[in-house]
Amino acid sequence: MRPLPSLALVNGSFYFTVNGTPRVVMTRNITGENVDEIDALLDQAAAAGAALIRLHLIHGLGAGVTASGTVDEAWARQWDAVFDHAQSVGLYVAPVFAVWADWNDGTPDYGFANWSMNPWNAANGGPASDPSELWQSGSAVRAGWMAWLGALVARWAGRANVASWEVFSELDIATGADETSGAAFAADAAAVVRAQDTAGRPLMASLTFSADWPTLLSSDSVDIVQIHPYADPLDSLLLTAVGTRRAEYGKPVLIGESGLSAAAPSGGTFTTAPNAPRDVKHAIWAGVVSGAMNARGLWWEDGYAIYEPPGLAFVNGYADAEAAAAKFVSGLDFTGAAPLALGTSADLTGGAVGSASQIVGWVRSAACATPDYACDTPLTGETATITVPGGANSWKVTFFNTATGAALPGSTIATGDGAIVVPLPSLTDDLAFTMTPAGG
């Protein structure tokens, strides 16, 4: 069994503190149609070095509510067992209590409209004739749902391996929700959670990637700002999006879920394309240097492809996709780390994050991406220029193999006056590096 590390979000930090050190952690979105399926994926995640699992409680094991609007005890006991197993293998959990699709009746149309199956629907014996009633203060469904939320938080607040609470996933595409009503709902939910969780774990309420609700994200109902980016190449999007959100809200940013395509991987999407594993690897390493508090955080690859034709075999194909990056970050200290400007030739793309005491960077061949994937042509004589914080003008640079997370032989000294020029070794795909002041 893997021991449970200490993991917490310290006030003012942009990263989770793991055993006392701010660090980028590896996260996953895991699901399953029974406890054994979920536990098997938890084992897989732990073996690859993951630390935190985002769990949509209303996926896989049922909706969790009885006909009278109370907690379904049999359902809750199953999640008790999942949380127990996660702790036994050293994993933290981030419970998600609701998701947009269950509160969507087809407007807006995002492909999943599950309101007809929602037990809170009056057609199924619930109190609401329309999903938008959840956003109405004082409505019966709002009161019932909040009581249900409070009962669950009270049940699990004493667990050592609960890292955070997410009251709702992708509020902006639930039927009838808008910025004002969504923020008010999140504020009510935050009050319910905080009344039951004396440990004060961080709160989240997430949006789709295209939405930006300052009324919600700048409020004290949201301690961690999530992003849900889907694109190919995903790495480039992460490198710009995380820094934008950090600067906009001054809060830690979590890659809540992500992927090469939001579309179900049952047809010809980027998710199932031949080069998808390479693109996913690049995205994980980009996450490490983006300024996000985590990396990986995928959707289909982490678990949700089990409900589509690719099935479990597809998910198992990404069983250890983050292992090399997890090994790489395990010895690093992200205290005070912030996204840094990184300049390269047009033949490279990449990013860097760091402080006056440590910089972490990653670059890849710009040609090693859609549509050409020219990943075998060596690039030589390349450099990366980093505008560094602090006064050091000489830095020791160590390079790392992104397939293994291990350091490459030797190191180099990079110099400059504020802008440090890092000579790069020959590369065909990508490489990571760390920098520390040469005198320290």
GROMACS .gro file of C-alpha atoms in nm:
model
  440
    1MET     CA    1   0.000   0.000   0.000
    2ARG     CA    2   0.117   0.352  -0.081
    3PRO     CA    3   0.114   0.581   0.224
    4LEU     CA    4  -0.110   0.886   0.212
    5PRO     CA    5   0.105   1.200   0.189
    6SER     CA    6  -0.005   1.525   0.344
    7LEU     CA    7  -0.167   1.743   0.079
    8ALA     CA    8  -0.315   2.086   0.133
    9LEU     CA    9  -0.367   2.419  -0.035
   10VAL     CA   10  -0.193   2.682   0.175
   11ASN     CA   11  -0.327   3.038   0.168
   12GLY     CA   12  -0.155   3.241  -0.102
   13SER     CA   13  -0.003   2.940  -0.279
   14PHE     CA   14  -0.072   2.852  -0.640
   15TYR     CA   15   0.013   2.485  -0.580
   16PHE     CA   16  -0.086   2.204  -0.348
   17THR     CA   17   0.170   2.148  -0.074
   18VAL     CA   18   0.276   1.783  -0.068
   19ASN     CA   19   0.452   1.680   0.253
   20GLY     CA   20   0.538   2.044   0.311
   21THR     CA   21   0.661   2.129  -0.040
   22PRO     CA   22   0.459   2.312  -0.309
   23ARG     CA   23   0.450   2.080  -0.607
   24VAL     CA   24   0.268   2.014  -0.934
   25VAL     CA   25   0.054   1.704  -0.877
   26MET     CA   26  -0.084   1.454  -1.125
   27THR     CA   27  -0.463   1.425  -1.136
   28ARG     CA   28  -0.719   1.205  -1.309
   29ASN     CA   29  -1.093   1.190  -1.375
   30ILE     CA   30  -1.193   0.834  -1.288
   31THR     CA   31  -1.528   0.663  -1.325
   32GLY     CA   32  -1.673   0.313  -1.337
   33GLU     CA   33  -2.001   0.124  -1.326
   34ASN     CA   34  -1.915  -0.049  -0.999
   35VAL     CA   35  -1.672  -0.013  -0.712
   36ASP     CA   36  -1.434  -0.279  -0.844
   37GLU     CA   37  -1.398  -0.100  -1.179
   38ILE     CA   38  -1.324   0.229  -1.006
   39ASP     CA   39  -1.078   0.067  -0.765
   40ALA     CA   40  -0.886  -0.091  -1.052
   41LEU     CA   41  -0.840   0.251  -1.213
   42LEU     CA   42  -0.741   0.399  -0.877
   43ASP     CA   43  -0.470   0.133  -0.849
   44GLN     CA   44  -0.353   0.221  -1.198
   45ALA     CA   45  -0.339   0.592  -1.114
   46ALA     CA   46  -0.147   0.534  -0.791
   47ALA     CA   47   0.108   0.316  -0.968
   48ALA     CA   48   0.172   0.595  -1.221
   49GLY     CA   49   0.233   0.857  -0.952
   50ALA     CA   50  -0.102   1.035  -0.948
   51ALA     CA   51  -0.198   1.220  -0.631
   52LEU     CA   52  -0.555   1.349  -0.673
   53ILE     CA   53  -0.864   1.196  -0.833
   54ARG     CA   54  -1.159   1.408  -0.945
   55LEU     CA   55  -1.472   1.196  -0.896
   56HIS     CA   56  -1.810   1.287  -1.042
   57LEU     CA   57  -2.026   1.124  -0.776
   58ILE     CA   58  -2.333   1.112  -1.001
   59HIS     CA   59  -2.159   0.912  -1.276
   60GLY     CA   60  -2.132   0.536  -1.281
   61LEU     CA   61  -2.279   0.437  -0.945
   62GLY     CA   62  -2.612   0.621  -0.971
   63ALA     CA   63  -2.765   0.958  -0.889
   64GLY     CA   64  -2.736   0.926  -0.511
   65VAL     CA   65  -3.080   1.056  -0.416
   66THR     CA   66  -3.393   0.875  -0.297
   67ALA     CA   67  -3.748   0.945  -0.412
   68SER     CA   68  -3.793   1.165  -0.104
   69GLY     CA   69  -3.484   1.374  -0.187
   70THR     CA   70  -3.252   1.231   0.076
   71VAL     CA   71  -2.914   1.064   0.036
   72ASP     CA   72  -2.932   0.714  -0.113
   73GLU     CA   73  -2.755   0.519   0.161
   74ALA     CA   74  -2.657   0.222  -0.058
   75TRP     CA   75  -2.505   0.460  -0.313
   76ALA     CA   76  -2.319   0.655  -0.043
   77ARG     CA   77  -2.173   0.334   0.102
   78GLN     CA   78  -2.028   0.252  -0.238
   79TRP     CA   79  -1.852   0.589  -0.247
   80ASP     CA   80  -1.737   0.530   0.112
   81ALA     CA   81  -1.567   0.217  -0.016
   82VAL     CA   82  -1.410   0.402  -0.311
   83PHE     CA   83  -1.274   0.674  -0.081
   84ASP     CA   84  -1.139   0.405   0.153
   85HIS     CA   85  -0.959   0.233  -0.131
   86ALA     CA   86  -0.820   0.560  -0.264
   87GLN     CA   87  -0.672   0.636   0.076
   88SER     CA   88  -0.526   0.287   0.105
   89VAL     CA   89  -0.324   0.343  -0.214
   90GLY     CA   90  -0.218   0.697  -0.123
   91LEU     CA   91  -0.468   0.896  -0.329
   92TYR     CA   92  -0.670   1.205  -0.247
   93VAL     CA   93  -1.019   1.260  -0.386
   94ALA     CA   94  -1.199   1.570  -0.513
   95PRO     CA   95  -1.574   1.491  -0.505
   96VAL     CA   96  -1.794   1.659  -0.768
   97PHE     CA   97  -2.159   1.674  -0.661
   98ALA     CA   98  -2.339   1.774  -0.981
   99VAL     CA   99  -2.277   1.805  -1.352
  100TRP     CA  100  -2.440   2.016  -1.621
  101ALA     CA  101  -2.583   1.729  -1.829
  102ASP     CA  102  -2.818   1.617  -1.550
  103TRP     CA  103  -2.960   1.971  -1.541
  104ASN     CA  104  -2.984   2.018  -1.916
  105ASP     CA  105  -3.304   1.955  -2.115
  106GLY     CA  106  -3.148   2.014  -2.455
  107THR     CA  107  -3.097   2.390  -2.420
  108PRO     CA  108  -2.818   2.471  -2.480
  109ASP     CA  109  -2.747   2.168  -2.694
  110TYR     CA  110  -2.414   2.011  -2.602
  111GLY     CA  111  -2.497   1.653  -2.691
  112PHE     CA  112  -2.595   1.524  -2.347
  113ALA     CA  113  -2.938   1.623  -2.212
  114ASN     CA  114  -3.009   1.400  -1.911
  115TRP     CA  115  -3.284   1.602  -1.742
  116SER     CA  116  -3.542   1.338  -1.837
  117MET     CA  117  -3.355   1.085  -1.620
  118ASN     CA  118  -3.281   1.317  -1.326
  119PRO     CA  119  -3.454   1.204  -1.003
  120TRP     CA  120  -3.506   1.570  -0.910
  121ASN     CA  121  -3.734   1.599  -1.217
  122ALA     CA  122  -4.106   1.607  -1.134
  123ALA     CA  123  -4.161   1.349  -1.408
  124ASN     CA  124  -3.955   1.109  -1.193
  125GLY     CA  125  -4.118   1.207  -0.864
  126GLY     CA  126  -3.891   1.502  -0.785
  127PRO     CA  127  -3.983   1.860  -0.696
  128ALA     CA  128  -3.881   2.042  -1.019
  129SER     CA  129  -4.072   2.068  -1.345
  130ASP     CA  130  -3.781   2.246  -1.513
  131PRO     CA  131  -3.402   2.228  -1.452
  132SER     CA  132  -3.381   2.606  -1.427
  133GLU     CA  133  -3.566   2.587  -1.094
  134LEU     CA  134  -3.234   2.488  -0.936
  135TRP     CA  135  -3.112   2.845  -0.997
  136GLN     CA  136  -3.416   3.000  -0.828
  137SER     CA  137  -3.352   3.099  -0.467
  138GLY     CA  138  -3.614   2.951  -0.238
  139SER     CA  139  -3.732   2.683  -0.482
  140ALA     CA  140  -3.813   2.338  -0.348
  141VAL     CA  141  -3.549   2.171  -0.562
  142ARG     CA  142  -3.283   2.421  -0.454
  143ALA     CA  143  -3.361   2.358  -0.086
  144GLY     CA  144  -3.369   1.982  -0.132
  145TRP     CA  145  -3.044   1.972  -0.328
  146MET     CA  146  -2.864   2.189  -0.073
  147ALA     CA  147  -2.979   1.962   0.209
  148TRP     CA  148  -2.852   1.661   0.013
  149LEU     CA  149  -2.518   1.835  -0.042
  150GLY     CA  150  -2.486   1.922   0.326
  151ALA     CA  151  -2.557   1.567   0.435
  152LEU     CA  152  -2.284   1.430   0.208
  153VAL     CA  153  -2.023   1.685   0.313
  154ALA     CA  154  -2.103   1.609   0.678
  155ARG     CA  155  -2.057   1.240   0.602
  156TRP     CA  156  -1.715   1.282   0.439
  157ALA     CA  157  -1.569   1.591   0.607
  158GLY     CA  158  -1.379   1.380   0.858
  159ARG     CA  159  -1.192   1.186   0.590
  160ALA     CA  160  -0.820   1.254   0.568
  161ASN     CA  161  -0.803   1.208   0.191
  162VAL     CA  162  -1.067   1.456   0.077
  163ALA     CA  163  -0.867   1.738  -0.084
  164SER     CA  164  -1.143   1.970  -0.206
  165TRP     CA  165  -1.512   1.997  -0.292
  166GLU     CA  166  -1.660   2.082  -0.632
  167VAL     CA  167  -2.025   2.176  -0.601
  168PHE     CA  168  -2.107   2.182  -0.974
  169SER     CA  169  -1.925   2.101  -1.297
  170GLU     CA  170  -1.973   2.332  -1.598
  171LEU     CA  171  -2.246   2.557  -1.467
  172ASP     CA  172  -2.257   2.765  -1.783
  173ILE     CA  173  -2.418   2.494  -1.997
  174ALA     CA  174  -2.686   2.386  -1.752
  175THR     CA  175  -3.031   2.490  -1.872
  176GLY     CA  176  -3.133   2.831  -1.743
  177ALA     CA  177  -2.812   2.915  -1.561
  178ASP     CA  178  -2.637   3.246  -1.620
  179GLU     CA  179  -2.351   3.428  -1.452
  180THR     CA  180  -2.566   3.594  -1.187
  181SER     CA  181  -2.781   3.296  -1.094
  182GLY     CA  182  -2.488   3.054  -1.119
  183ALA     CA  183  -2.274   3.264  -0.887
  184ALA     CA  184  -2.563   3.292  -0.637
  185PHE     CA  185  -2.611   2.916  -0.646
  186ALA     CA  186  -2.240   2.858  -0.587
  187ALA     CA  187  -2.246   3.103  -0.295
  188ASP     CA  188  -2.533   2.913  -0.131
  189ALA     CA  189  -2.355   2.581  -0.190
  190ALA     CA  190  -2.031   2.721  -0.047
  191ALA     CA  191  -2.210   2.825   0.270
  192VAL     CA  192  -2.357   2.475   0.306
  193VAL     CA  193  -2.018   2.309   0.256
  194ARG     CA  194  -1.834   2.540   0.492
  195ALA     CA  195  -2.093   2.485   0.765
  196GLN     CA  196  -2.012   2.113   0.757
  197ASP     CA  197  -1.639   2.113   0.678
  198THR     CA  198  -1.452   2.271   0.965
  199ALA     CA  199  -1.122   2.179   0.794
  200GLY     CA  200  -1.190   2.450   0.538
  201ARG     CA  201  -1.094   2.253   0.230
  202PRO     CA  202  -1.087   2.454  -0.095
  203LEU     CA  203  -1.407   2.494  -0.297
  204MET     CA  204  -1.464   2.484  -0.670
  205ALA     CA  205  -1.747   2.540  -0.918
  206SER     CA  206  -1.636   2.493  -1.276
  207LEU     CA  207  -1.723   2.625  -1.621
  208THR     CA  208  -1.656   2.511  -1.974
  209PHE     CA  209  -1.336   2.643  -2.126
  210SER     CA  210  -1.506   2.908  -2.338
  211ALA     CA  211  -1.685   3.068  -2.042
  212ASP     CA  212  -1.548   3.334  -1.810
  213TRP     CA  213  -1.778   3.441  -1.527
  214PRO     CA  214  -1.592   3.697  -1.314
  215THR     CA  215  -1.885   3.721  -1.072
  216LEU     CA  216  -1.833   3.354  -0.990
  217LEU     CA  217  -1.458   3.305  -1.030
  218SER     CA  218  -1.356   3.615  -0.838
  219SER     CA  219  -1.591   3.534  -0.549
  220ASP     CA  220  -1.497   3.359  -0.225
  221SER     CA  221  -1.714   3.066  -0.337
  222VAL     CA  222  -1.424   2.960  -0.561
  223ASP     CA  223  -1.082   2.896  -0.408
  224ILE     CA  224  -0.941   2.718  -0.714
  225VAL     CA  225  -1.019   2.826  -1.070
  226GLN     CA  226  -1.067   2.532  -1.304
  227ILE     CA  227  -1.015   2.520  -1.678
  228HIS     CA  228  -1.155   2.252  -1.909
  229PRO     CA  229  -0.955   2.290  -2.233
  230TYR     CA  230  -1.001   2.062  -2.533
  231ALA     CA  231  -0.785   2.114  -2.843
  232ASP     CA  232  -0.515   1.961  -3.059
  233PRO     CA  233  -0.245   2.060  -2.996
  234LEU     CA  234  -0.352   2.077  -2.632
  235ASP     CA  235  -0.006   2.169  -2.504
  236SER     CA  236  -0.004   2.511  -2.674
  237LEU     CA  237  -0.346   2.596  -2.534
  238LEU     CA  238  -0.245   2.502  -2.180
  239LEU     CA  239   0.067   2.718  -2.196
  240THR     CA  240  -0.141   3.028  -2.268
  241ALA     CA  241  -0.466   2.956  -2.086
  242VAL     CA  242  -0.328   2.882  -1.741
  243GLY     CA  243  -0.124   3.199  -1.721
  244THR     CA  244  -0.421   3.403  -1.838
  245ARG     CA  245  -0.646   3.266  -1.563
  246ARG     CA  246  -0.376   3.302  -1.294
  247ALA     CA  247  -0.324   3.666  -1.388
  248GLU     CA  248  -0.696   3.737  -1.416
  249TYR     CA  249  -0.801   3.600  -1.077
  250GLY     CA  250  -0.485   3.567  -0.869
  251LYS     CA  251  -0.593   3.216  -0.768
  252PRO     CA  252  -0.449   2.868  -0.824
  253VAL     CA  253  -0.558   2.709  -1.152
  254LEU     CA  254  -0.654   2.342  -1.184
  255ILE     CA  255  -0.676   2.159  -1.515
  256GLY     CA  256  -1.006   2.003  -1.411
  257GLU     CA  257  -1.056   1.805  -1.728
  258SER     CA  258  -0.903   1.825  -2.073
  259GLY     CA  259  -0.837   1.638  -2.394
  260LEU     CA  260  -0.756   1.653  -2.761
  261SER     CA  261  -1.127   1.674  -2.843
  262ALA     CA  262  -1.443   1.716  -2.636
  263ALA     CA  263  -1.632   1.495  -2.881
  264ALA     CA  264  -1.697   1.135  -2.780
  265PRO     CA  265  -1.409   0.915  -2.899
  266SER     CA  266  -1.635   0.680  -3.091
  267GLY     CA  267  -1.539   0.807  -3.434
  268GLY     CA  268  -1.258   0.984  -3.612
  269THR     CA  269  -1.158   1.247  -3.356
  270PHE     CA  270  -0.815   1.369  -3.248
  271THR     CA  271  -0.863   1.160  -2.933
  272THR     CA  272  -0.839   0.835  -3.127
  273ALA     CA  273  -0.595   0.949  -3.399
  274PRO     CA  274  -0.268   0.754  -3.441
  275ASN     CA  275  -0.054   1.028  -3.286
  276ALA     CA  276  -0.286   1.094  -2.993
  277PRO     CA  277  -0.055   0.934  -2.732
  278ARG     CA  278   0.228   1.165  -2.836
  279ASP     CA  279  -0.002   1.469  -2.816
  280VAL     CA  280  -0.120   1.363  -2.471
  281LYS     CA  281   0.239   1.325  -2.353
  282HIS     CA  282   0.316   1.676  -2.475
  283ALA     CA  283   0.007   1.811  -2.295
  284ILE     CA  284   0.110   1.652  -1.967
  285TRP     CA  285   0.456   1.808  -1.983
  286ALA     CA  286   0.310   2.142  -2.087
  287GLY     CA  287   0.085   2.122  -1.781
  288VAL     CA  288   0.391   2.088  -1.558
  289VAL     CA  289   0.537   2.418  -1.681
  290SER     CA  290   0.212   2.607  -1.740
  291GLY     CA  291   0.165   2.744  -1.390
  292ALA     CA  292  -0.124   2.505  -1.321
  293MET     CA  293  -0.128   2.323  -0.989
  294ASN     CA  294  -0.158   1.991  -1.172
  295ALA     CA  295  -0.094   1.803  -1.493
  296ARG     CA  296  -0.277   1.526  -1.681
  297GLY     CA  297  -0.641   1.587  -1.573
  298LEU     CA  298  -0.774   1.424  -1.892
  299TRP     CA  299  -1.133   1.313  -1.955
  300TRP     CA  300  -1.174   1.031  -2.207
  301GLU     CA  301  -0.827   0.888  -2.143
  302ASP     CA  302  -0.865   0.894  -1.763
  303GLY     CA  303  -1.184   0.693  -1.756
  304TYR     CA  304  -1.482   0.821  -1.950
  305ALA     CA  305  -1.401   0.631  -2.271
  306ILE     CA  306  -1.532   0.321  -2.091
  307TYR     CA  307  -1.882   0.442  -2.183
  308GLU     CA  308  -1.795   0.474  -2.552
  309PRO     CA  309  -1.685   0.218  -2.815
  310PRO     CA  310  -1.310   0.252  -2.736
  311GLY     CA  311  -1.390   0.107  -2.394
  312LEU     CA  312  -1.159   0.009  -2.112
  313ALA     CA  313  -0.879  -0.099  -2.346
  314PHE     CA  314  -0.847   0.262  -2.460
  315VAL     CA  315  -0.826   0.388  -2.102
  316ASN     CA  316  -0.571   0.120  -2.015
  317GLY     CA  317  -0.358   0.246  -2.303
  318TYR     CA  318  -0.295   0.558  -2.096
  319ALA     CA  319  -0.231   0.369  -1.772
  320ASP     CA  320   0.105   0.531  -1.705
  321ALA     CA  321   0.100   0.835  -1.933
  322GLU     CA  322   0.198   1.070  -1.649
  323ALA     CA  323   0.456   0.842  -1.484
  324ALA     CA  324   0.763   1.013  -1.630
  325ALA     CA  325   0.635   1.362  -1.546
  326ALA     CA  326   0.539   1.247  -1.195
  327LYS     CA  327   0.892   1.117  -1.142
  328PHE     CA  328   1.035   1.444  -1.272
  329VAL     CA  329   0.834   1.672  -1.041
  330SER     CA  330   0.872   1.452  -0.732
  331GLY     CA  331   1.198   1.617  -0.633
  332LEU     CA  332   1.111   1.975  -0.730
  333ASP     CA  333   0.999   2.267  -0.515
  334PHE     CA  334   0.748   2.503  -0.676
  335THR     CA  335   0.755   2.761  -0.396
  336GLY     CA  336   0.679   3.100  -0.550
  337ALA     CA  337   0.678   2.956  -0.902
  338ALA     CA  338   0.505   3.162  -1.169
  339PRO     CA  339   0.487   3.138  -1.550
  340LEU     CA  340   0.793   3.292  -1.714
  341ALA     CA  341   0.851   3.432  -2.061
  342LEU     CA  342   1.036   3.181  -2.279
  343GLY     CA  343   1.174   3.275  -2.619
  344THR     CA  344   1.270   3.024  -2.887
  345SER     CA  345   1.308   3.004  -3.261
  346ALA     CA  346   1.005   2.924  -3.473
  347ASP     CA  347   1.124   2.563  -3.477
  348LEU     CA  348   1.038   2.519  -3.108
  349THR     CA  349   0.748   2.575  -2.872
  350GLY     CA  350   0.741   2.543  -2.496
  351GLY     CA  351   0.708   2.708  -2.160
  352ALA     CA  352   0.874   2.772  -1.828
  353VAL     CA  353   0.768   2.832  -1.470
  354GLY     CA  354   0.980   2.925  -1.174
  355SER     CA  355   1.117   3.157  -0.912
  356ALA     CA  356   1.450   3.314  -0.823
  357SER     CA  357   1.567   2.979  -0.685
  358GLN     CA  358   1.443   2.726  -0.942
  359ILE     CA  359   1.312   2.725  -1.298
  360VAL     CA  360   1.142   2.434  -1.473
  361GLY     CA  361   1.111   2.434  -1.850
  362TRP     CA  362   0.994   2.220  -2.140
  363VAL     CA  363   1.033   2.257  -2.516
  364ARG     CA  364   0.927   2.051  -2.815
  365SER     CA  365   0.985   2.058  -3.186
  366ALA     CA  366   0.714   2.277  -3.338
  367ALA     CA  367   0.693   2.032  -3.628
  368CYS     CA  368   0.618   1.740  -3.396
  369ALA     CA  369   0.245   1.811  -3.390
  370THR     CA  370  -0.064   1.803  -3.606
  371PRO     CA  371  -0.088   1.782  -3.900
  372ASP     CA  372   0.261   1.668  -4.010
  373TYR     CA  373   0.419   1.509  -3.701
  374ALA     CA  374   0.770   1.556  -3.834
  375CYS     CA  375   0.915   1.419  -3.512
  376ASP     CA  376   1.229   1.249  -3.639
  377THR     CA  377   1.423   1.543  -3.781
  378PRO     CA  378   1.694   1.649  -3.533
  379LEU     CA  379   1.705   2.012  -3.424
  380THR     CA  380   2.056   2.126  -3.334
  381GLY     CA  381   2.202   2.453  -3.213
  382GLU     CA  382   1.871   2.570  -3.065
  383THR     CA  383   1.845   2.794  -2.759
  384ALA     CA  384   1.576   2.899  -2.517
  385THR     CA  385   1.581   3.247  -2.365
  386ILE     CA  386   1.416   3.286  -2.025
  387THR     CA  387   1.350   3.612  -1.847
  388VAL     CA  388   1.435   3.507  -1.493
  389PRO     CA  389   1.330   3.659  -1.161
  390GLY     CA  390   1.595   3.757  -0.908
  391GLY     CA  391   1.949   3.872  -0.962
  392ALA     CA  392   2.136   3.554  -1.062
  393ASN     CA  393   2.302   3.579  -1.403
  394SER     CA  394   2.450   3.230  -1.412
  395TRP     CA  395   2.237   2.915  -1.389
  396LYS     CA  396   2.310   2.542  -1.385
  397VAL     CA  397   2.088   2.364  -1.636
  398THR     CA  398   2.004   1.992  -1.623
  399PHE     CA  399   1.812   1.828  -1.907
  400PHE     CA  400   1.561   1.542  -1.872
  401ASN     CA  401   1.426   1.265  -2.092
  402THR     CA  402   1.047   1.313  -2.112
  403ALA     CA  403   0.989   0.944  -2.181
  404THR     CA  404   1.144   0.839  -1.849
  405GLY     CA  405   1.163   1.152  -1.632
  406ALA     CA  406   1.533   1.077  -1.574
  407ALA     CA  407   1.812   1.332  -1.602
  408LEU     CA  408   2.031   1.320  -1.910
  409PRO     CA  409   2.407   1.293  -1.852
  410GLY     CA  410   2.593   1.612  -1.774
  411SER     CA  411   2.472   1.968  -1.730
  412THR     CA  412   2.550   2.311  -1.866
  413ILE     CA  413   2.587   2.666  -1.741
  414ALA     CA  414   2.357   2.927  -1.894
  415THR     CA  415   2.423   3.296  -1.854
  416GLY     CA  416   2.271   3.631  -1.927
  417ASP     CA  417   2.175   3.961  -1.771
  418GLY     CA  418   1.810   3.910  -1.675
  419ALA     CA  419   1.742   3.713  -1.993
  420ILE     CA  420   1.923   3.380  -1.963
  421VAL     CA  421   2.015   3.204  -2.287
  422VAL     CA  422   1.998   2.826  -2.249
  423PRO     CA  423   2.187   2.623  -2.512
  424LEU     CA  424   1.976   2.316  -2.588
  425PRO     CA  425   2.104   1.971  -2.680
  426SER     CA  426   1.995   1.816  -3.007
  427LEU     CA  427   1.633   1.706  -2.994
  428THR     CA  428   1.379   1.548  -3.225
  429ASP     CA  429   1.063   1.549  -3.010
  430ASP     CA  430   1.078   1.726  -2.675
  431LEU     CA  431   1.284   1.764  -2.358
  432ALA     CA  432   1.249   1.911  -2.010
  433PHE     CA  433   1.501   2.096  -1.800
  434THR     CA  434   1.557   2.249  -1.460
  435MET     CA  435   1.768   2.552  -1.371
  436THR     CA  436   1.916   2.661  -1.039
  437PRO     CA  437   2.147   2.954  -0.969
  438ALA     CA  438   2.501   2.835  -1.039
  439GLY     CA  439   2.622   2.955  -0.702
  440GLY     CA  440   2.351   2.770  -0.506
   0.00000   0.00000   0.00000
